[in-house]
XYZ file of C-alpha atoms in Angstrom:
419
model
C 95.502 68.049 142.327
C 97.237 70.839 140.464
C 99.895 68.324 139.428
C 97.207 66.048 138.012
C 95.646 68.895 136.011
C 99.074 69.878 134.708
C 99.759 66.322 133.584
C 96.333 65.990 131.966
C 96.969 69.037 129.809
C 100.682 68.533 129.118
C 101.453 64.854 129.616
C 100.895 64.128 125.933
C 103.198 66.951 124.871
C 105.953 65.723 127.157
C 105.535 62.143 125.984
C 105.608 63.204 122.324
C 108.402 65.737 122.339
C 110.627 65.049 125.348
C 112.674 61.874 124.876
C 112.526 59.056 127.425
C 109.510 60.474 129.280
C 106.711 58.348 127.800
C 107.056 55.341 130.084
C 107.660 57.395 133.220
C 104.743 59.779 132.684
C 102.387 56.958 131.750
C 102.159 55.896 135.380
C 103.600 58.818 137.366
C 100.327 60.773 137.576
C 98.335 57.879 138.973
C 101.053 56.708 141.356
C 101.103 60.195 142.857
C 97.376 60.217 143.320
C 97.220 56.641 144.551
C 99.468 57.668 147.436
C 97.506 60.890 147.986
C 94.133 59.142 148.055
C 95.442 56.495 150.456
C 96.779 59.110 152.850
C 93.663 61.246 152.657
C 91.208 58.395 153.028
C 93.032 56.968 156.029
C 93.591 60.280 157.760
C 90.799 62.586 156.572
C 89.277 65.121 158.940
C 85.598 65.238 159.791
C 85.163 68.122 157.357
C 86.520 66.153 154.415
C 84.344 64.346 151.964
C 84.229 60.624 151.447
C 84.762 58.119 148.670
C 83.547 54.869 150.203
C 82.705 53.557 146.731
C 86.363 53.665 145.664
C 87.617 50.704 147.666
C 84.967 48.085 146.773
C 85.056 49.128 143.110
C 88.845 48.953 142.986
C 89.090 45.715 144.940
C 86.518 44.066 142.660
C 88.618 44.766 139.574
C 91.869 43.822 141.287
C 90.412 40.601 142.694
C 89.109 39.620 139.253
C 92.523 40.356 137.745
C 94.230 38.148 140.342
C 91.851 35.266 139.569
C 92.420 35.693 135.823
C 96.194 35.691 136.335
C 95.997 32.598 138.550
C 93.935 30.759 135.906
C 96.369 31.764 133.160
C 93.798 33.866 131.305
C 95.988 36.994 131.250
C 99.608 37.772 132.026
C 100.496 39.848 135.112
C 101.970 42.635 132.957
C 98.896 42.993 130.767
C 96.594 42.767 133.795
C 98.524 45.480 135.629
C 98.393 47.824 132.631
C 94.720 47.070 132.075
C 93.723 47.527 135.715
C 95.446 50.892 135.649
C 93.178 52.065 132.807
C 90.096 51.231 134.888
C 91.361 52.619 138.175
C 93.086 55.759 136.853
C 89.917 57.852 136.362
C 88.591 56.738 139.752
C 91.763 57.892 141.504
C 91.239 61.573 140.756
C 87.514 61.418 141.483
C 88.244 59.789 144.833
C 90.842 62.448 145.605
C 88.341 65.199 144.800
C 85.713 63.488 146.963
C 88.094 63.501 149.927
C 90.188 66.593 149.322
C 88.187 68.796 146.965
C 87.275 72.347 147.923
C 85.410 75.110 146.056
C 88.744 76.557 144.963
C 89.552 73.337 143.104
C 86.978 74.194 140.443
C 88.552 77.566 139.778
C 92.019 76.046 139.612
C 90.809 73.738 136.846
C 88.960 76.544 135.076
C 91.966 78.839 135.014
C 94.218 76.038 133.768
C 91.801 75.191 130.951
C 91.288 78.827 129.952
C 95.042 79.430 129.879
C 95.451 76.339 127.698
C 92.878 77.426 125.081
C 95.056 79.869 123.072
C 97.996 77.470 123.167
C 95.846 74.579 121.945
C 94.531 76.768 119.127
C 97.988 77.877 118.026
C 99.363 74.345 118.204
C 96.353 72.872 116.393
C 96.798 75.387 113.573
C 100.473 74.556 113.290
C 99.778 70.821 113.260
C 96.984 71.034 110.696
C 99.075 73.121 108.300
C 102.253 71.035 108.727
C 103.194 67.765 106.998
C 102.482 64.531 108.828
C 106.206 63.865 109.263
C 106.996 67.255 110.765
C 108.300 67.466 114.330
C 105.158 69.158 115.572
C 103.065 66.189 114.413
C 105.103 63.521 116.162
C 103.053 60.932 118.036
C 103.973 58.838 121.057
C 106.195 56.074 119.713
C 106.257 57.466 116.167
C 107.840 60.341 114.261
C 104.763 60.752 112.072
C 101.123 61.634 112.708
C 98.908 58.578 112.345
C 95.637 60.523 111.991
C 95.628 62.039 108.498
C 92.564 62.734 106.369
C 93.065 63.439 102.656
C 96.518 64.830 103.350
C 95.464 66.974 106.327
C 96.622 66.048 109.815
C 94.020 65.838 112.554
C 95.499 67.983 115.333
C 96.082 66.508 118.765
C 97.303 69.690 120.453
C 99.267 68.917 123.588
C 97.510 65.568 123.993
C 98.934 62.211 122.971
C 96.229 61.715 120.309
C 93.331 63.686 118.738
C 90.958 61.936 121.167
C 92.351 64.163 123.901
C 90.456 67.097 122.417
C 87.122 65.266 122.734
C 86.926 66.093 126.430
C 89.016 69.247 126.509
C 87.222 71.331 123.873
C 83.620 70.946 125.177
C 84.818 71.551 128.753
C 86.779 74.599 127.611
C 83.650 75.936 125.907
C 81.642 75.424 129.110
C 84.187 77.476 131.035
C 84.549 80.203 128.405
C 80.765 80.559 128.179
C 80.601 80.980 131.952
C 83.041 83.880 131.643
C 81.370 85.157 128.471
C 78.046 85.361 130.288
C 79.317 87.338 133.259
C 79.515 90.581 131.237
C 81.855 92.307 133.654
C 83.821 94.887 131.704
C 87.249 93.886 130.433
C 86.760 90.232 131.297
C 83.983 90.089 128.702
C 86.451 90.958 125.934
C 88.837 88.239 127.071
C 85.993 85.740 127.426
C 84.762 86.572 123.922
C 88.219 85.988 122.481
C 88.589 82.678 124.327
C 85.131 81.509 123.264
C 85.894 82.343 119.632
C 89.251 80.544 119.953
C 87.449 77.459 121.233
C 85.107 77.476 118.237
C 88.126 77.718 115.929
C 89.666 74.654 117.589
C 86.424 72.831 116.788
C 86.871 73.716 113.115
C 90.440 72.418 113.179
C 89.779 69.269 115.169
C 88.286 67.210 112.353
C 86.416 65.137 114.924
C 82.699 64.468 114.889
C 82.863 63.866 118.632
C 84.171 67.375 119.260
C 81.430 68.871 117.090
C 78.791 66.856 118.957
C 80.168 67.815 122.363
C 80.232 71.510 121.518
C 76.729 71.348 120.034
C 75.403 69.846 123.281
C 77.090 72.587 125.335
C 75.594 75.298 123.112
C 72.167 73.630 123.401
C 72.504 73.559 127.196
C 73.499 77.220 127.175
C 70.444 78.070 125.085
C 68.238 76.124 127.501
C 69.759 78.052 130.394
C 69.088 81.315 128.565
C 65.445 80.390 127.975
C 65.068 79.255 131.593
C 66.453 82.614 132.703
C 63.897 84.732 130.858
C 62.006 86.912 133.272
C 64.891 87.076 135.745
C 66.679 90.388 136.411
C 69.780 89.058 134.660
C 69.867 86.226 132.163
C 72.370 84.563 129.891
C 72.938 86.542 126.676
C 71.854 84.257 123.848
C 71.942 86.621 120.860
C 75.613 87.633 121.384
C 76.602 83.971 121.513
C 74.765 83.154 118.292
C 76.466 86.136 116.665
C 79.842 84.939 117.916
C 79.207 81.455 116.539
C 78.342 82.947 113.136
C 81.415 85.179 113.096
C 83.664 82.303 114.185
C 82.197 80.102 111.462
C 82.884 82.705 108.792
C 86.421 83.233 110.087
C 87.084 79.495 110.081
C 85.765 79.117 106.524
C 88.178 81.816 105.375
C 91.236 80.845 107.418
C 90.891 77.061 107.249
C 89.049 76.447 103.986
C 91.297 73.606 102.800
C 91.224 71.947 106.220
C 87.452 72.208 106.503
C 87.062 70.795 102.999
C 89.200 67.789 103.877
C 87.359 67.079 107.099
C 83.953 67.628 105.493
C 84.840 64.949 102.941
C 85.794 62.614 105.786
C 82.514 63.303 107.568
C 80.536 62.648 104.381
C 82.368 59.393 103.678
C 81.886 58.220 107.255
C 78.183 59.092 107.188
C 77.667 57.152 103.960
C 79.391 54.056 105.317
C 77.701 54.164 108.741
C 74.711 56.071 110.081
C 76.051 58.459 112.775
C 73.086 57.895 115.110
C 73.347 54.126 114.726
C 77.060 54.362 115.507
C 76.403 56.312 118.714
C 73.711 53.880 119.828
C 75.957 50.917 119.091
C 78.753 52.428 121.142
C 76.353 53.120 124.007
C 74.238 49.951 124.221
C 75.699 47.562 121.677
C 77.411 45.710 124.518
C 74.144 43.895 125.308
C 74.757 41.723 122.226
C 78.452 41.171 122.962
C 79.635 37.635 123.777
C 79.583 37.348 127.569
C 81.723 35.095 129.743
C 81.872 34.988 133.513
C 85.476 36.157 133.930
C 86.403 37.738 130.594
C 89.811 37.749 128.948
C 91.522 39.966 131.516
C 91.892 43.734 132.013
C 93.992 45.266 129.258
C 93.831 42.174 127.039
C 91.778 44.026 124.392
C 93.532 47.389 124.691
C 96.321 48.782 122.551
C 98.737 48.969 125.456
C 97.909 45.391 126.447
C 98.429 44.125 122.913
C 101.778 45.925 122.816
C 102.650 44.143 126.079
C 101.938 40.738 124.577
C 98.190 40.128 124.680
C 97.051 37.707 121.982
C 93.548 39.155 121.712
C 92.373 41.736 119.187
C 91.839 45.403 119.984
C 88.331 46.638 120.793
C 87.831 50.373 120.281
C 84.440 50.768 121.964
C 84.703 51.082 125.736
C 81.610 49.121 126.739
C 82.383 46.224 124.399
C 85.919 46.101 125.745
C 84.714 46.145 129.353
C 82.450 43.162 128.713
C 85.167 41.272 126.841
C 87.893 41.951 129.415
C 85.941 41.804 132.693
C 83.124 39.442 131.798
C 80.074 39.764 134.036
C 81.681 42.589 136.044
C 82.284 44.523 132.808
C 78.656 43.998 131.782
C 77.528 45.439 135.136
C 79.868 48.440 134.714
C 78.453 49.107 131.244
C 74.909 48.982 132.629
C 75.883 51.369 135.427
C 77.259 53.733 132.797
C 73.939 53.764 130.910
C 72.029 54.417 134.136
C 74.505 57.168 135.070
C 73.907 58.855 131.713
C 70.134 58.885 132.188
C 70.526 60.140 135.754
C 72.905 62.909 134.665
C 70.514 64.063 131.914
C 67.684 64.336 134.458
C 69.927 66.111 136.960
C 71.134 68.537 134.291
C 67.572 69.491 133.379
C 66.810 70.075 137.050
C 69.903 72.227 137.526
C 68.972 74.330 134.500
C 65.633 75.015 136.145
C 67.328 75.754 139.470
C 69.696 78.264 137.884
C 72.751 76.081 138.572
C 74.069 76.901 135.146
C 77.723 76.096 135.607
C 76.831 72.520 136.543
C 74.569 72.334 133.493
C 77.316 73.498 131.126
C 79.970 71.194 132.573
C 77.516 68.301 132.543
C 76.584 69.012 128.928
C 80.256 68.887 127.969
C 80.483 65.391 129.452
C 77.180 63.859 128.338
C 78.342 62.727 124.850
C 81.454 61.134 126.338
C 79.472 59.387 129.039
C 76.928 58.162 126.483
C 79.211 56.745 123.836
C 82.738 58.071 124.234
C 85.901 56.704 125.783
C 86.495 56.788 129.527
C 89.350 54.298 129.790
C 90.976 54.001 126.359
C 93.926 56.430 126.603
C 95.598 58.436 129.413
C 94.171 61.686 128.002
C 90.644 60.252 127.893
C 90.994 58.824 131.400
C 92.224 62.096 132.848
C 89.673 64.215 130.977
C 86.787 62.069 132.206
C 88.111 62.061 135.768
C 88.548 65.837 135.862
C 85.044 66.470 134.513
C 83.404 64.047 136.949
C 85.358 65.664 139.776
C 84.111 69.106 138.736
C 80.506 67.905 138.703
C 80.966 66.439 142.152
C 82.280 69.769 143.439
C 79.422 71.696 141.836
C 76.932 69.410 143.555
C 78.695 69.466 146.907
C 78.994 73.230 147.150
C 76.015 74.058 144.960
C 77.204 77.048 142.922
C 74.506 79.670 143.580
C 71.899 80.929 141.191
C 72.637 83.701 138.794
C 72.254 87.193 140.185
C 73.862 89.634 137.771
C 76.700 87.271 136.930
C 76.780 83.563 136.351
C 78.369 82.836 139.702
C 77.878 85.414 142.421
C 78.633 83.800 145.797
C 75.982 83.709 148.462
C 78.277 82.808 151.329
C 81.906 82.907 152.313
C 82.183 79.171 151.707
C 81.153 79.631 148.085
C 83.424 82.608 147.489
C 85.802 80.535 145.392
C 83.080 80.033 142.786
C 82.941 83.736 142.032
C 86.148 83.819 140.038
């Protein structure tokens, strides 16, 4: 699992800046975990978890792909690449379901927290550098393809700026957990990391990152309100102060960058209502043309088009699922909507129960689950898989209620949650 986390955070950097690694790394992570999941699911002990859903879900997509290939709807190469995009996120979740332990959550948290200052430094360098500079190289190109009014949208160590859509809100959830503990020196470090995360938001130039962070902050505020009257509660005023200070610092340090991205946001809002865009991405699939079999997995994706697919690219996940998988894709999109509603309800319940780490991680994922990308790029696939795996672990081991720190263990089994 540590290998998977490493590749999630650094795969894009290796693919961009280390020659001849793009093709190998594109599939290496999932091949490793395919073998691991197979071994674990066939030989798991009685204490291990289960992932019975993985096999029928995977076989359904693979069987559909075989039928589509047999009927000449899609080529084997495109189908293989497309099936990978659907199965890749499920691989890590299945591995966590079988192999995950309380310590897995802390492994991910430490990796993300360590990555925060590096992502900030790299994002600053990318935003202040020309599009054709080495630091702004993209996979398959020597020049950044995401430029707004002369300012590059940073991608950090990910293959594209979309990689930050999952990373930044999740990083904020983890930094806020540390920020809230208020345990001496760690509070100083947590404050610095939280401020660094807010600065990445300012540099990102992505409305999705801003939305994700706003939802996490709202969840934190709800947790703070729910904790009133308890011996120890989440400190809300210090966080609001930190947000204000970070905003002022960003306006001074990144004024030209913020101006460029603000213009982009204004232009985008004038051309399309942001709320209408989110709703269209979430439920617009109900009006999409529906066929029984679809055009084949990967046929509407960028990687599939590069491999020879004759169909046009569809950016929105749900629309692409329906187009590629037909009736099965429509069912998957419906399941996603139901999962979003269920996760919102569960998050509210966990806030009331004092399971605040689950609430923060869930909040970081809600915008992505509602209208973001789960299967579009390797970074998006891995980010979604990691977050879902973390939520599964939080539910399985039920991180205890707050008693003086956000996560004070109540038993030896939960000790790994204490940091």
